[in-house]
XYZ file of C-alpha atoms in Angstrom:
267
model
C 170.165 167.718 55.125
C 167.869 170.049 56.518
C 166.040 170.227 53.090
C 166.439 166.732 51.860
C 163.306 164.432 52.686
C 165.422 162.152 55.030
C 168.564 163.707 55.980
C 171.202 161.116 56.696
C 174.487 161.381 58.732
C 177.255 159.481 59.831
C 177.383 158.139 63.187
C 181.207 157.702 63.655
C 182.894 160.066 61.240
C 179.768 162.928 60.654
C 180.180 165.924 62.609
C 178.018 167.089 65.381
C 176.386 169.629 63.034
C 175.731 167.193 60.617
C 174.332 164.656 63.320
C 172.074 167.550 64.559
C 170.770 168.552 61.037
C 169.902 164.982 60.233
C 166.612 163.226 60.694
C 168.610 159.604 60.556
C 172.065 158.950 62.189
C 173.828 155.648 60.893
C 175.579 154.408 64.365
C 177.876 151.845 61.784
C 178.475 154.310 59.120
C 176.894 151.440 56.816
C 174.156 152.745 54.282
C 173.190 148.975 54.136
C 171.436 149.536 57.635
C 169.021 151.691 56.030
C 167.390 148.619 54.134
C 167.444 146.796 57.172
C 165.783 149.935 59.196
C 162.873 150.175 55.936
C 162.357 146.510 56.512
C 162.126 146.621 60.281
C 159.737 149.925 59.926
C 157.375 148.667 57.310
C 156.778 144.992 59.484
C 155.961 147.487 62.223
C 153.587 149.204 60.593
C 151.908 146.482 59.161
C 151.953 144.729 62.457
C 150.343 147.912 64.147
C 147.845 147.912 61.116
C 146.624 144.049 61.759
C 146.077 144.511 65.323
C 144.062 147.839 64.793
C 141.683 146.096 61.837
C 141.898 142.970 63.835
C 140.005 144.911 66.942
C 137.936 147.109 64.858
C 136.040 144.067 63.438
C 136.006 142.209 66.646
C 134.453 145.207 68.205
C 132.093 146.028 65.202
C 130.743 142.402 65.453
C 129.834 142.901 69.182
C 128.360 146.242 68.572
C 126.333 145.072 65.345
C 125.061 142.019 67.056
C 123.644 144.092 70.104
C 122.456 146.893 68.123
C 120.187 144.895 65.596
C 118.904 142.902 68.490
C 117.573 145.911 70.127
C 116.125 147.357 66.630
C 114.459 144.273 66.142
C 112.884 143.835 69.744
C 114.927 140.707 70.617
C 116.261 139.718 73.605
C 119.767 140.640 74.255
C 121.980 137.862 72.963
C 124.922 138.752 74.928
C 125.264 139.877 78.643
C 127.705 142.309 80.066
C 129.969 139.372 81.778
C 130.256 137.952 78.532
C 131.352 141.088 76.580
C 133.552 141.881 78.783
C 135.345 138.329 78.914
C 135.309 138.600 75.040
C 137.140 141.926 75.263
C 139.894 140.449 77.951
C 140.707 137.029 76.449
C 139.497 136.601 72.981
C 140.385 139.915 71.567
C 143.641 141.300 73.471
C 145.484 137.886 73.150
C 145.275 137.583 69.550
C 145.603 141.483 69.084
C 148.870 141.266 71.246
C 150.308 138.250 69.146
C 149.528 140.113 65.452
C 151.470 143.081 66.999
C 154.779 140.756 67.309
C 153.946 139.141 64.187
C 157.351 138.128 62.338
C 156.228 139.883 59.167
C 156.252 139.407 55.857
C 159.663 137.977 54.101
C 158.862 139.747 50.834
C 157.874 143.336 52.548
C 160.918 145.015 50.660
C 159.345 143.804 47.061
C 156.719 146.454 47.802
C 156.433 149.955 46.483
C 156.932 152.641 49.128
C 154.136 153.532 51.044
C 152.553 157.186 49.933
C 153.260 159.347 53.437
C 149.624 160.735 52.999
C 148.098 157.425 52.680
C 144.902 156.409 54.852
C 145.426 154.070 57.760
C 142.604 152.244 55.809
C 144.127 152.365 52.250
C 144.323 149.118 50.107
C 140.584 148.123 51.261
C 141.903 147.611 55.030
C 138.907 149.499 56.278
C 136.597 147.373 53.937
C 138.066 144.153 55.214
C 137.283 145.265 58.845
C 133.602 146.374 58.160
C 133.082 142.776 56.366
C 134.746 140.740 59.147
C 132.743 142.990 61.938
C 129.412 142.258 59.976
C 130.057 138.747 59.417
C 131.095 138.016 62.910
C 127.691 140.223 64.002
C 125.415 138.584 62.092
C 126.302 134.836 62.730
C 126.488 135.860 66.415
C 122.612 136.816 66.010
C 121.962 133.783 63.989
C 123.557 131.627 66.446
C 121.358 133.112 69.186
C 118.151 132.851 67.158
C 119.024 129.285 66.437
C 119.356 128.753 70.116
C 116.147 129.708 70.843
C 114.571 127.759 68.540
C 116.212 124.749 69.227
C 115.157 125.080 72.656
C 111.321 125.776 71.952
C 111.094 129.484 71.566
C 110.291 131.341 68.178
C 110.658 135.240 68.294
C 107.409 137.104 67.595
C 105.459 134.308 68.512
C 102.748 135.561 71.089
C 101.667 131.967 72.019
C 104.851 131.319 73.969
C 105.072 132.092 77.796
C 107.894 133.767 79.568
C 108.930 130.734 80.776
C 109.917 129.091 77.818
C 112.201 132.238 76.921
C 113.726 131.696 80.250
C 114.329 128.301 79.542
C 115.801 128.773 76.307
C 117.554 132.082 76.512
C 120.599 130.590 78.400
C 121.363 128.011 75.761
C 120.990 130.822 72.872
C 123.260 132.922 74.647
C 126.048 130.272 75.291
C 125.764 129.779 71.487
C 126.233 133.284 70.908
C 129.145 133.760 73.262
C 130.862 131.004 71.748
C 130.298 131.744 68.442
C 131.682 135.431 69.071
C 134.605 134.274 70.700
C 135.829 131.390 68.492
C 134.914 133.317 65.583
C 137.326 136.021 66.562
C 139.877 133.806 67.449
C 139.856 131.984 64.170
C 139.416 135.151 62.001
C 142.773 136.731 63.739
C 144.721 133.800 61.629
C 143.655 135.313 58.335
C 144.320 138.915 59.677
C 148.318 138.250 59.573
C 148.055 139.037 55.740
C 145.900 140.970 53.671
C 146.917 139.301 50.593
C 148.292 136.130 51.274
C 146.656 132.719 52.387
C 146.975 131.761 55.841
C 148.910 128.444 54.410
C 151.441 130.994 52.308
C 152.199 132.530 55.092
C 152.464 129.512 57.680
C 149.957 128.560 60.279
C 152.627 127.611 62.721
C 155.099 130.822 61.614
C 153.737 132.846 64.275
C 153.675 130.285 67.627
C 152.385 133.573 70.149
C 149.221 133.570 67.780
C 148.687 130.161 67.759
C 149.278 130.021 71.505
C 146.751 132.633 71.970
C 143.954 130.895 70.178
C 144.517 127.489 71.926
C 144.282 129.341 75.001
C 141.153 131.302 74.346
C 139.464 128.085 73.168
C 140.481 126.309 76.402
C 139.586 129.408 78.449
C 135.962 129.276 76.621
C 135.288 125.290 77.294
C 136.665 126.337 80.975
C 133.993 128.648 81.425
C 131.234 126.369 79.858
C 131.972 123.236 81.728
C 133.131 124.496 85.168
C 129.967 124.677 87.189
C 130.842 127.927 89.309
C 132.013 129.939 86.154
C 128.970 128.480 83.921
C 126.687 129.943 86.598
C 128.697 133.394 86.786
C 128.471 133.647 83.059
C 124.859 132.165 82.748
C 125.948 129.421 80.114
C 125.012 125.867 79.542
C 127.065 123.002 78.075
C 125.701 122.176 74.305
C 125.228 119.000 72.841
C 127.189 117.480 69.681
C 124.547 119.262 67.126
C 124.870 122.720 68.877
C 128.853 122.156 68.918
C 128.990 121.838 65.239
C 126.850 124.380 64.643
C 129.014 126.960 66.848
C 132.367 125.641 65.087
C 130.923 126.079 61.513
C 129.805 129.734 62.197
C 132.794 130.304 63.854
C 134.967 129.231 61.005
C 133.025 131.464 58.247
C 134.825 134.727 58.753
C 137.978 133.187 58.004
C 136.524 131.317 54.985
C 134.940 134.511 53.788
C 138.439 136.623 54.012
C 140.388 133.973 52.720
C 138.186 134.014 49.644
C 138.137 137.736 49.488
C 142.339 137.443 49.451
C 142.000 135.050 46.780
C 139.726 136.901 44.431
C 142.059 139.993 45.071
C 145.411 138.094 44.134
C 143.560 136.847 40.763
C 143.059 140.642 39.784
C 146.271 141.559 40.722
């Protein structure tokens, strides 16, 4: 039992010495319990991994959007309260929901994982970087569009500070919404690293669906309620701008699904 990779002892008929020396004790003396325990363990590990990769992608997107704007000498696309709001609402709720995901029904068909395998193996690290870069760049593009749409062109020496002060709240609103909504929609794609969201089931994790709906409603609340809009320095948008926000927000989800499609074709 000591020298085995995993020493297993019986909980009912096993001796105290065997139980003390073993790594696993079967309280019901049934070896099939090991299969159920392995399935549960694999799903728990996968859920932790999904939540961590999702949070890394989201935070990387925030870092990239701020970092690139500073490098290019642009106005900062997000203020501190907006970043805090995104971290508390649109990051946390989906991450918790991913952590309690029902899991993959085919998890036992997979080969055993190498215990020395990196947490970011099998393309998980690359996926986190791609998601983060996409979210960050789309946030910046939305910010630039918001400035341009309201009369301010970055780098133009002909425009006054008054024009910037007028355009900046609208541009930051677009960046704020794209950053938050893209993370919410992206969480759907994070439920599986290989299967499409339709194969997994859009409504098989109602906690995740609920967290996305709550996140979107809270974003709308911030935009539409006057005292909240003033606190977060945001403005309501017109239909065209909302269309841009929705299109940009869905892009990381679509790209991740396309990557998974080609990975399935390759395998």
